[in-house]
Amino acid sequence: MSFLRRWSLALPAHGINGLSVLLGLGLVHLVCWALGGPTASLAAVSGAIFTSLPDTPLAPARTRLRVATGAVVGTVASVLALSLSTHPIGLALLVAVIGGVSAMGMAWGARAGPLTFVPILALVFSLAHPATANVHEITQHTLWTLCGATLYWGWAAWVSRRLQPRLRQLAVASAFRALGDLLRARGQLLALPATDTPDAQTALTHWIIHQAALDEQIQAARDLLFEAQHRPAALRLSDALLQAIELRDALMVSELDLAGLGKEDTAQDTRQALGDWLGSLGDALARQALALEQAEPPPPVEVDALQARLRYSLGQLEGLTPNRLGHILLGRGEHLLKDLTRLRAALVEGSGQPLPPRDELLRFISAEGWPLASLASQLHWHSPVLRHAVRSALALTVAYVLALWLPWASHPNWLVLSVAVVLRGNLEQTLSRRDARILGTVLGCLLVLALAITHITALSDVIFLLAAGTAHAFVNRRYLVTATAATVMALLQAHLMAPEGGFGVTERLLDTVLGAALAWGASYLFPWWEYRSIPMLAQRARRALAA
């Protein structure tokens, strides 16, 4: 039991999410196999897989809504694609419509990403199904697909409620870790004597990256915590998160004071010492994060030692700076240390500071609605979202049509999927996805060949589900793992549908390389280069500074 507990506590949030998806897919598989046999089970699992895409670590109400939306959207796309399976021209038009509409969904931001991919994945699964005009067969396939989607929706809603306490802990721990990384990055930047060296530019880049990462982690924790203020554990974690935000804000304010140290050689020792001290604060925050992750009591903060190090770091300013800079920096440092102390106290018994009212806290959670105004604002040719939508529609359609003409036994679903996952909103992301997709496909094909040689493919159903859960867990963490798992899943799905056809490893490799090349080429169609965004970003920065 202790081993299982340690193993479960070692899982990060995305690992827990991937495991819950795996178990949900397994449940759908077993239930529908018992009710309708292997064919029904495969259709139901396909419905569960596209329904699972929006199932990410969220508050229960959001999980229910997004997964239900995914079930409806995916089922509709699946029905339309299967109904047109014997009409290539109609299906090509449907591919264009789904590709364009899905890409336009990004008008609502990154939170819409999983939902926008649901109809594309449902389309891909339908393309993998043998073409049929039989109404009874289409109806039966649709009902089993809907059954799998519905079963998974119920599972996701139930699991989301059960996992909330652990997800909240991990979200706050991630925010602490990100804040610790930011403190260390600031310390490294502060310790550098000049700003025009390659090391300084690298440190500045890391500082900016860690700022963005911290903002993302804080927002994720807010979304999980601020809607659960009726639970004592959530109250303590909210208190600790607010103290972390206070510490972050105090660090930002201290930037103005630290600039007063100047760049003279005589101040470099102080800069180095203060940088090391900020790194010590980051290490202390990492220890608090580790305790949360392991569900252990938070370790005490070594206040006296940290305060002594701070005073020693600033002691060299006494004969160097006749103004109040030393006292100001000392006050800033003690403020940071006090915030860290209150953060630790909040995890145990409360920081002693009253929390804002729940209504005020709810103002800081992410928007959940899908206002049409956001979509309407992108309906002009200068919109990068609209350009990407047109680009996606054309690229996916070309991929589907080309798959019908290829000399080898091409799978249109594989070619369409390769283009869909590689083609991103800008060239940099497209190139990154291209490389990861090709390498992941090679690794996945090698794994399937190894499974075939060792005859482990007798467990194809189990391995298929394991691959689906792994792909889901790492899609936003390490896409190479997702690409590898998705290749295993696709090859096994084709094998389960038509065992006599083998595994199609060669066709998979050719379709992936061709799809990645198509996506790469399509990224130059109606491009939105970054330089065009500079006026818009400058205007936003001016408004933010004015506010």
Coordinates of C-alpha atoms in Angstrom, one line a residue:
M1 CA 0.0 0.0 0.0
S2 CA 2.8 2.4 0.9
F3 CA 4.4 1.7 -2.6
L4 CA 1.1 2.5 -4.3
R5 CA 0.7 5.7 -2.3
R6 CA 4.3 6.8 -3.2
W7 CA 3.7 6.0 -6.8
S8 CA 0.4 7.9 -6.9
L9 CA 2.0 10.9 -5.2
A10 CA 4.8 10.9 -7.7
L11 CA 2.4 11.4 -10.6
P12 CA 2.2 15.0 -11.9
A13 CA -1.2 16.6 -12.9
H14 CA -0.8 15.6 -16.6
G15 CA 0.1 12.1 -15.5
I16 CA -3.0 11.8 -13.3
N17 CA -5.1 13.2 -16.2
G18 CA -3.6 10.7 -18.7
L19 CA -4.3 7.8 -16.3
S20 CA -7.9 8.9 -15.7
V21 CA -8.4 9.1 -19.5
L22 CA -6.9 5.6 -19.9
L23 CA -9.2 4.1 -17.2
G24 CA -12.2 5.9 -18.8
L25 CA -11.4 4.5 -22.2
G26 CA -10.9 1.0 -20.7
L27 CA -14.3 1.2 -19.0
V28 CA -16.0 2.2 -22.3
H29 CA -14.2 -0.6 -24.0
L30 CA -15.2 -3.3 -21.5
V31 CA -18.9 -2.2 -21.3
C32 CA -19.4 -1.9 -25.0
W33 CA -17.5 -5.1 -25.8
A34 CA -19.9 -6.9 -23.4
L35 CA -22.9 -5.3 -24.9
G36 CA -22.1 -5.4 -28.6
G37 CA -18.8 -7.2 -29.4
P38 CA -15.5 -6.0 -30.8
T39 CA -16.9 -3.8 -33.7
A40 CA -19.2 -2.0 -31.3
S41 CA -16.4 -1.6 -28.8
L42 CA -14.1 0.0 -31.4
A43 CA -16.7 2.5 -32.5
A44 CA -17.5 3.4 -28.9
V45 CA -13.8 3.8 -27.9
S46 CA -13.3 6.1 -31.0
G47 CA -16.2 8.2 -29.6
A48 CA -14.7 8.2 -26.2
I49 CA -11.2 9.2 -27.5
F50 CA -12.4 12.4 -29.3
T51 CA -14.7 13.2 -26.3
S52 CA -11.7 12.9 -24.0
L53 CA -9.7 15.7 -25.7
P54 CA -11.2 18.6 -23.7
D55 CA -10.9 16.5 -20.5
T56 CA -8.0 18.4 -18.8
P57 CA -7.4 19.4 -15.2
L58 CA -10.3 21.8 -14.7
A59 CA -13.0 22.6 -12.2
P60 CA -15.8 20.0 -12.3
A61 CA -18.4 22.3 -13.8
R62 CA -16.0 23.2 -16.7
T63 CA -15.1 19.6 -17.2
R64 CA -18.8 18.6 -17.6
L65 CA -19.5 21.4 -20.0
R66 CA -16.4 21.0 -22.2
V67 CA -16.5 17.3 -22.4
A68 CA -20.2 17.3 -23.2
T69 CA -19.5 19.9 -26.0
G70 CA -16.8 17.6 -27.3
A71 CA -19.1 14.6 -27.3
V72 CA -21.8 16.5 -29.3
V73 CA -19.4 18.2 -31.8
G74 CA -17.4 15.0 -32.4
T75 CA -20.5 12.8 -32.9
V76 CA -22.0 15.3 -35.4
A77 CA -18.7 15.4 -37.4
S78 CA -18.5 11.6 -37.3
V79 CA -22.0 11.2 -38.6
L80 CA -21.5 13.7 -41.5
A81 CA -18.2 12.1 -42.5
L82 CA -19.5 8.5 -42.5
S83 CA -22.6 9.6 -44.4
L84 CA -20.5 11.1 -47.1
S85 CA -17.9 8.3 -47.2
T86 CA -19.0 7.1 -50.6
H87 CA -19.0 10.6 -52.1
P88 CA -15.4 11.8 -52.4
I89 CA -16.3 15.3 -53.6
G90 CA -18.8 15.8 -50.8
L91 CA -16.3 14.4 -48.3
A92 CA -13.5 16.7 -49.6
L93 CA -15.9 19.7 -49.0
L94 CA -16.6 18.4 -45.5
V95 CA -12.9 18.2 -44.8
A96 CA -12.4 21.8 -45.9
V97 CA -15.3 23.0 -43.8
I98 CA -14.2 21.1 -40.6
G99 CA -10.6 22.3 -41.1
G100 CA -11.6 25.9 -41.5
V101 CA -14.2 26.0 -38.8
S102 CA -12.0 24.2 -36.3
A103 CA -9.2 26.7 -36.9
M104 CA -11.5 29.6 -36.5
G105 CA -12.3 28.3 -33.0
M106 CA -8.9 29.6 -31.9
A107 CA -10.5 33.0 -31.9
W108 CA -11.4 32.2 -28.3
G109 CA -7.8 31.6 -27.4
A110 CA -5.7 28.6 -26.2
R111 CA -8.5 27.3 -24.0
A112 CA -10.4 26.4 -27.1
G113 CA -7.6 24.3 -28.5
P114 CA -8.7 20.9 -27.3
L115 CA -12.3 21.5 -28.4
T116 CA -11.3 22.7 -31.8
F117 CA -9.4 19.5 -32.5
V118 CA -12.4 17.3 -31.6
P119 CA -14.2 17.5 -35.0
I120 CA -10.9 16.9 -36.8
L121 CA -10.1 13.7 -34.8
A122 CA -13.7 12.5 -35.2
L123 CA -13.3 13.1 -39.0
V124 CA -10.1 11.1 -39.0
F125 CA -11.7 8.2 -37.2
S126 CA -14.6 8.2 -39.7
L127 CA -12.1 8.2 -42.6
A128 CA -10.6 5.1 -41.1
H129 CA -13.9 3.3 -41.3
P130 CA -14.7 1.4 -44.5
A131 CA -16.9 3.5 -46.8
T132 CA -20.5 2.6 -46.7
A133 CA -23.9 3.8 -47.9
N134 CA -25.8 1.4 -45.7
V135 CA -28.1 3.5 -43.5
H136 CA -28.5 0.7 -41.0
E137 CA -24.7 0.4 -40.7
I138 CA -24.2 4.2 -40.4
T139 CA -26.9 4.4 -37.7
Q140 CA -25.5 1.5 -35.7
H141 CA -22.0 3.0 -35.9
T142 CA -23.3 6.4 -34.8
L143 CA -25.2 5.0 -31.9
W144 CA -22.2 3.1 -30.6
T145 CA -20.0 6.2 -31.1
L146 CA -22.5 8.3 -29.1
C147 CA -22.7 5.6 -26.5
G148 CA -19.0 5.7 -26.0
A149 CA -19.0 9.5 -25.9
T150 CA -21.8 9.5 -23.3
L151 CA -20.2 6.9 -21.1
Y152 CA -16.9 8.8 -21.2
W153 CA -18.7 12.1 -20.3
G154 CA -20.1 10.5 -17.2
W155 CA -16.8 9.1 -16.3
A156 CA -15.0 12.4 -16.8
A157 CA -17.6 14.3 -14.6
W158 CA -17.3 11.7 -11.8
V159 CA -13.5 11.5 -11.8
S160 CA -13.1 15.3 -12.0
R161 CA -15.0 15.7 -8.7
R162 CA -12.9 13.0 -7.0
L163 CA -9.5 14.4 -8.2
Q164 CA -10.1 18.0 -7.3
P165 CA -8.3 18.0 -3.9
R166 CA -5.2 16.5 -5.5
L167 CA -5.3 18.7 -8.6
R168 CA -5.6 21.8 -6.4
Q169 CA -2.5 20.7 -4.4
L170 CA -0.5 20.1 -7.6
A171 CA -1.6 23.4 -9.2
V172 CA -0.4 25.4 -6.2
A173 CA 2.8 23.3 -6.0
S174 CA 3.4 24.1 -9.7
A175 CA 2.8 27.8 -9.0
F176 CA 5.4 27.7 -6.2
R177 CA 7.9 25.9 -8.4
A178 CA 7.4 28.5 -11.2
L179 CA 7.9 31.3 -8.7
G180 CA 11.0 29.7 -7.3
D181 CA 12.4 29.4 -10.9
L182 CA 11.6 33.1 -11.4
L183 CA 13.5 34.1 -8.3
R184 CA 16.5 32.0 -9.4
A185 CA 16.3 33.5 -12.9
R186 CA 16.2 37.0 -11.5
G187 CA 19.1 36.2 -9.3
Q188 CA 21.2 35.0 -12.2
L189 CA 20.3 38.1 -14.2
L190 CA 21.1 40.4 -11.3
A191 CA 24.5 38.8 -10.8
L192 CA 25.7 39.6 -14.3
P193 CA 27.8 42.7 -14.6
A194 CA 26.7 43.8 -18.1
T195 CA 23.5 43.5 -20.1
D196 CA 25.1 43.3 -23.6
T197 CA 26.9 40.0 -23.3
P198 CA 25.5 36.6 -24.7
D199 CA 25.2 35.3 -21.1
A200 CA 23.2 38.3 -20.1
Q201 CA 20.9 38.0 -23.1
T202 CA 20.4 34.3 -22.3
A203 CA 19.6 35.1 -18.7
L204 CA 17.1 37.8 -19.8
T205 CA 15.4 35.3 -22.1
H206 CA 15.1 32.8 -19.2
W207 CA 13.7 35.6 -17.0
I208 CA 11.0 36.4 -19.5
I209 CA 10.1 32.8 -20.1
H210 CA 9.8 32.1 -16.4
Q211 CA 7.5 35.2 -16.0
A212 CA 5.2 33.8 -18.6
A213 CA 5.3 30.3 -17.1
L214 CA 4.5 31.7 -13.6
D215 CA 1.5 33.6 -15.0
E216 CA 0.2 30.5 -16.6
Q217 CA 0.6 28.4 -13.5
I218 CA -1.0 31.0 -11.2
Q219 CA -4.0 31.3 -13.5
A220 CA -4.4 27.5 -13.6
A221 CA -4.4 27.4 -9.8
R222 CA -6.9 30.3 -9.6
D223 CA -9.3 28.5 -11.9
L224 CA -9.2 25.4 -9.6
L225 CA -9.2 27.1 -6.2
F226 CA -11.4 30.2 -6.4
E227 CA -14.6 28.3 -7.3
A228 CA -14.1 26.0 -4.3
Q229 CA -14.0 28.5 -1.4
H230 CA -16.5 26.5 0.6
R231 CA -13.9 23.8 1.3
P232 CA -11.4 24.4 4.1
A233 CA -8.5 22.8 2.2
A234 CA -9.2 25.0 -0.8
L235 CA -9.2 28.0 1.5
R236 CA -5.8 27.3 2.9
L237 CA -4.4 26.7 -0.6
S238 CA -6.0 29.9 -1.8
D239 CA -4.4 31.8 1.1
A240 CA -1.0 30.4 0.2
L241 CA -1.5 31.2 -3.5
L242 CA -2.3 34.8 -2.7
Q243 CA 0.8 35.0 -0.6
A244 CA 2.8 33.7 -3.6
I245 CA 1.2 36.4 -5.8
E246 CA 2.2 39.0 -3.2
L247 CA 5.8 37.7 -3.3
R248 CA 5.8 37.9 -7.0
D249 CA 4.5 41.5 -7.0
A250 CA 7.1 42.5 -4.4
L251 CA 9.8 41.0 -6.6
M252 CA 8.5 43.0 -9.6
V253 CA 8.4 46.3 -7.6
S254 CA 12.0 45.7 -6.4
E255 CA 13.2 45.9 -10.0
L256 CA 13.2 49.7 -9.7
D257 CA 15.3 49.6 -6.6
L258 CA 17.8 47.1 -7.8
A259 CA 18.4 49.2 -10.9
G260 CA 19.9 51.8 -8.5
L261 CA 22.9 49.6 -7.8
G262 CA 24.3 50.5 -11.1
K263 CA 26.9 48.6 -13.1
E264 CA 30.1 49.8 -11.4
D265 CA 32.7 47.2 -10.4
T266 CA 32.4 48.2 -6.7
A267 CA 28.7 47.2 -6.7
Q268 CA 29.2 43.9 -8.4
D269 CA 29.9 42.0 -5.2
T270 CA 26.6 43.2 -3.8
R271 CA 24.7 42.3 -7.0
Q272 CA 26.2 38.8 -6.9
A273 CA 25.4 38.3 -3.2
L274 CA 21.8 39.5 -3.7
G275 CA 21.4 37.2 -6.7
D276 CA 22.5 34.3 -4.6
W277 CA 20.1 35.3 -1.9
L278 CA 17.2 35.4 -4.3
G279 CA 18.3 31.9 -5.4
S280 CA 18.0 30.8 -1.8
L281 CA 14.4 32.1 -1.7
G282 CA 13.7 30.1 -4.8
D283 CA 15.1 27.0 -3.2
A284 CA 12.9 27.5 -0.1
L285 CA 9.9 27.8 -2.4
A286 CA 10.9 24.6 -4.2
R287 CA 10.9 22.8 -0.8
Q288 CA 7.4 24.0 -0.1
A289 CA 6.3 22.8 -3.5
L290 CA 7.9 19.4 -2.9
A291 CA 6.0 19.0 0.4
L292 CA 2.7 19.8 -1.3
E293 CA 3.4 17.3 -4.1
Q294 CA 4.2 14.6 -1.6
A295 CA 1.3 15.5 0.7
E296 CA 3.6 16.2 3.6
P297 CA 3.7 19.0 6.2
P298 CA 5.4 22.1 4.8
P299 CA 9.0 22.4 6.1
P300 CA 9.9 25.5 8.2
V301 CA 11.4 28.5 6.6
E302 CA 14.9 29.3 7.9
V303 CA 14.0 33.0 8.5
D304 CA 17.0 33.9 10.7
A305 CA 19.6 32.4 8.3
L306 CA 18.0 34.0 5.3
Q307 CA 17.7 37.4 7.0
A308 CA 21.4 37.2 8.1
R309 CA 22.4 36.4 4.5
L310 CA 20.4 39.4 3.3
R311 CA 22.0 41.8 5.8
Y312 CA 25.5 40.4 4.9
S313 CA 24.7 40.9 1.2
L314 CA 23.8 44.6 1.8
G315 CA 26.6 45.2 4.3
Q316 CA 29.0 46.3 1.6
L317 CA 26.7 49.2 0.6
E318 CA 27.3 51.0 3.9
G319 CA 30.5 52.8 2.8
L320 CA 29.6 52.8 -0.9
T321 CA 26.2 54.4 -1.1
P322 CA 25.5 57.5 1.0
N323 CA 21.7 57.6 0.2
R324 CA 18.9 55.4 1.4
L325 CA 19.4 52.6 -1.2
G326 CA 20.7 50.1 1.3
H327 CA 17.8 50.6 3.6
I328 CA 15.3 50.4 0.8
L329 CA 16.8 47.1 -0.5
L330 CA 16.8 45.7 3.0
G331 CA 13.2 46.6 3.4
R332 CA 12.4 45.0 0.0
G333 CA 14.2 41.8 0.9
E334 CA 12.5 41.6 4.3
H335 CA 9.2 42.0 2.6
L336 CA 10.0 39.1 0.3
L337 CA 11.0 37.0 3.3
K338 CA 7.8 37.9 5.2
D339 CA 5.7 36.9 2.2
L340 CA 7.5 33.6 2.1
T341 CA 6.9 33.1 5.8
R342 CA 3.2 33.9 5.5
L343 CA 3.0 31.5 2.5
R344 CA 4.3 28.6 4.6
A345 CA 2.0 29.6 7.5
A346 CA -1.0 29.6 5.2
L347 CA -0.5 26.0 4.4
V348 CA -0.5 25.1 8.1
E349 CA -3.0 27.3 9.9
G350 CA -3.5 30.4 7.8
S351 CA -1.5 33.5 7.1
G352 CA -3.5 35.7 9.4
Q353 CA -4.6 37.9 6.6
P354 CA -8.3 37.8 5.6
L355 CA -9.2 36.5 2.2
P356 CA -11.0 38.7 -0.3
P357 CA -14.7 37.9 -0.7
R358 CA -15.6 35.0 -3.0
D359 CA -17.2 37.3 -5.5
E360 CA -14.0 39.3 -5.8
L361 CA -11.9 36.2 -6.2
L362 CA -14.2 34.9 -9.0
R363 CA -13.2 38.0 -11.1
F364 CA -9.7 36.5 -11.5
I365 CA -10.7 33.1 -13.0
S366 CA -10.5 32.5 -16.7
A367 CA -13.6 33.3 -18.8
E368 CA -15.6 30.2 -19.7
G369 CA -18.1 31.6 -22.2
W370 CA -17.8 31.5 -25.9
P371 CA -18.9 35.0 -27.0
L372 CA -19.6 35.5 -30.6
A373 CA -18.0 38.9 -30.5
S374 CA -14.6 37.2 -30.1
L375 CA -15.3 35.3 -33.3
A376 CA -16.7 38.3 -35.2
S377 CA -13.6 40.3 -34.3
Q378 CA -11.5 37.8 -36.4
L379 CA -13.6 38.0 -39.5
H380 CA -11.2 40.2 -41.6
W381 CA -8.3 39.4 -43.8
H382 CA -5.7 41.0 -41.5
S383 CA -6.6 38.5 -38.8
P384 CA -4.0 35.7 -38.3
V385 CA -6.8 33.4 -37.1
L386 CA -8.8 33.8 -40.3
R387 CA -5.7 33.4 -42.4
H388 CA -4.8 30.2 -40.5
A389 CA -8.3 28.9 -41.0
V390 CA -8.2 29.4 -44.8
R391 CA -4.7 27.8 -44.8
S392 CA -5.9 24.8 -42.8
A393 CA -9.0 24.2 -44.9
L394 CA -7.0 24.2 -48.1
A395 CA -4.1 22.1 -46.7
L396 CA -6.5 19.4 -45.3
T397 CA -8.5 19.2 -48.5
V398 CA -5.3 18.8 -50.6
A399 CA -4.1 16.1 -48.2
Y400 CA -7.4 14.2 -48.6
V401 CA -7.6 14.5 -52.4
L402 CA -3.9 13.6 -52.8
A403 CA -4.4 10.5 -50.6
L404 CA -6.9 9.2 -53.1
W405 CA -4.4 9.5 -56.0
L406 CA -1.3 8.1 -54.3
P407 CA 0.3 5.0 -55.8
W408 CA 0.7 3.2 -52.5
A409 CA -2.0 2.0 -50.2
S410 CA -2.4 5.4 -48.6
H411 CA -4.8 6.0 -45.6
P412 CA -6.5 9.4 -46.1
N413 CA -7.1 9.6 -42.4
W414 CA -3.4 9.4 -41.7
L415 CA -2.5 12.0 -44.2
V416 CA -5.2 14.4 -43.0
L417 CA -4.2 13.9 -39.4
S418 CA -0.5 14.6 -40.1
V419 CA -1.3 17.9 -41.8
A420 CA -3.8 18.8 -39.0
V421 CA -1.3 18.2 -36.1
V422 CA 1.8 19.7 -37.9
L423 CA 0.3 22.9 -39.3
R424 CA 0.3 25.5 -36.6
G425 CA -0.4 29.2 -36.5
N426 CA 3.2 30.3 -37.2
L427 CA 6.2 28.9 -38.9
E428 CA 8.3 28.3 -35.8
Q429 CA 5.6 26.0 -34.2
T430 CA 5.0 24.3 -37.5
L431 CA 8.7 23.4 -37.9
S432 CA 8.9 22.1 -34.3
R433 CA 5.8 20.0 -34.8
R434 CA 7.1 18.7 -38.2
D435 CA 10.3 17.4 -36.7
A436 CA 8.6 15.9 -33.6
R437 CA 5.9 14.3 -35.8
I438 CA 8.3 12.5 -38.1
L439 CA 10.6 11.3 -35.3
G440 CA 7.7 10.2 -33.3
T441 CA 6.2 8.3 -36.2
V442 CA 9.5 6.5 -36.8
L443 CA 9.7 5.5 -33.1
G444 CA 6.1 4.4 -33.0
C445 CA 6.5 2.3 -36.1
L446 CA 9.6 0.6 -34.6
L447 CA 7.6 -0.1 -31.4
V448 CA 4.8 -1.7 -33.4
L449 CA 7.3 -3.8 -35.4
A450 CA 8.8 -5.0 -32.1
L451 CA 5.3 -5.9 -30.8
A452 CA 4.6 -7.8 -34.0
I453 CA 7.9 -9.7 -33.8
T454 CA 7.3 -10.7 -30.2
H455 CA 3.6 -11.5 -30.9
I456 CA 2.5 -9.1 -28.1
T457 CA 0.0 -7.7 -30.5
A458 CA -2.4 -10.3 -29.1
L459 CA -2.9 -7.6 -26.5
S460 CA -3.6 -5.0 -29.2
D461 CA -6.7 -3.7 -27.4
V462 CA -4.8 -3.0 -24.2
I463 CA -1.8 -1.5 -25.9
F464 CA -4.2 0.7 -28.0
L465 CA -5.8 2.1 -24.9
L466 CA -2.4 2.6 -23.2
A467 CA -1.2 4.5 -26.2
A468 CA -4.3 6.7 -26.2
G469 CA -3.9 7.6 -22.5
T470 CA -0.2 8.4 -23.1
A471 CA -0.9 10.6 -26.1
H472 CA -3.4 12.5 -24.1
A473 CA -1.2 13.1 -21.1
F474 CA 1.8 14.5 -23.0
V475 CA 0.1 16.5 -25.8
N476 CA 1.0 19.8 -24.1
R477 CA 4.1 18.6 -22.3
R478 CA 6.3 16.7 -24.8
Y479 CA 4.8 16.3 -28.2
L480 CA 7.4 13.7 -29.3
V481 CA 5.9 11.3 -26.7
T482 CA 2.4 12.1 -28.0
A483 CA 3.5 11.6 -31.6
T484 CA 5.0 8.2 -30.8
A485 CA 2.0 7.0 -28.8
A486 CA -0.4 8.3 -31.5
T487 CA 1.5 6.3 -34.2
V488 CA 1.1 3.1 -32.1
M489 CA -2.6 3.9 -31.6
A490 CA -3.2 4.5 -35.3
L491 CA -1.4 1.4 -36.5
L492 CA -3.2 -0.8 -33.9
Q493 CA -6.6 0.8 -34.8
A494 CA -6.1 0.0 -38.5
H495 CA -5.0 -3.6 -37.5
L496 CA -8.1 -4.0 -35.3
M497 CA -10.4 -2.9 -38.1
A498 CA -8.7 -5.1 -40.7
P499 CA -6.4 -7.7 -39.2
E500 CA -5.7 -9.2 -42.6
G501 CA -4.1 -6.0 -43.8
G502 CA -1.2 -6.2 -41.4
F503 CA 0.1 -3.0 -39.7
G504 CA 0.9 -0.7 -42.7
V505 CA 4.1 0.6 -41.2
T506 CA 5.6 1.6 -44.6
E507 CA 2.4 3.4 -45.5
R508 CA 2.3 5.2 -42.2
L509 CA 5.9 6.5 -42.6
L510 CA 5.2 7.7 -46.2
D511 CA 1.9 9.4 -45.2
T512 CA 3.5 11.1 -42.2
V513 CA 6.4 12.5 -44.2
L514 CA 4.2 13.6 -47.0
G515 CA 1.7 15.2 -44.5
A516 CA 4.4 17.0 -42.7
A517 CA 5.8 18.3 -46.0
L518 CA 2.3 19.5 -47.0
A519 CA 1.9 21.3 -43.7
W520 CA 5.3 22.9 -44.0
G521 CA 4.6 24.1 -47.4
A522 CA 1.1 25.4 -46.4
S523 CA 2.6 27.5 -43.6
Y524 CA 3.9 29.8 -46.4
L525 CA 0.3 30.3 -47.7
F526 CA -1.2 33.6 -46.6
P527 CA 1.5 33.9 -43.9
W528 CA 1.2 36.3 -40.9
W529 CA 4.8 37.1 -40.1
E530 CA 5.6 38.3 -36.7
Y531 CA 6.8 41.7 -37.7
R532 CA 3.2 42.6 -38.6
S533 CA 2.2 42.1 -35.0
I534 CA 4.6 44.7 -33.7
P535 CA 2.3 47.7 -34.1
M536 CA -0.5 45.9 -32.3
L537 CA 1.7 44.7 -29.5
A538 CA 3.2 48.2 -29.1
Q539 CA -0.4 49.7 -28.8
R540 CA -1.3 47.1 -26.2
A541 CA 1.8 47.8 -24.2
R542 CA 1.1 51.6 -24.3
R543 CA -2.5 51.0 -23.0
A544 CA -1.2 48.7 -20.3
L545 CA 1.4 51.2 -19.1
A546 CA -1.2 54.0 -19.2
A547 CA -3.6 51.9 -17.1

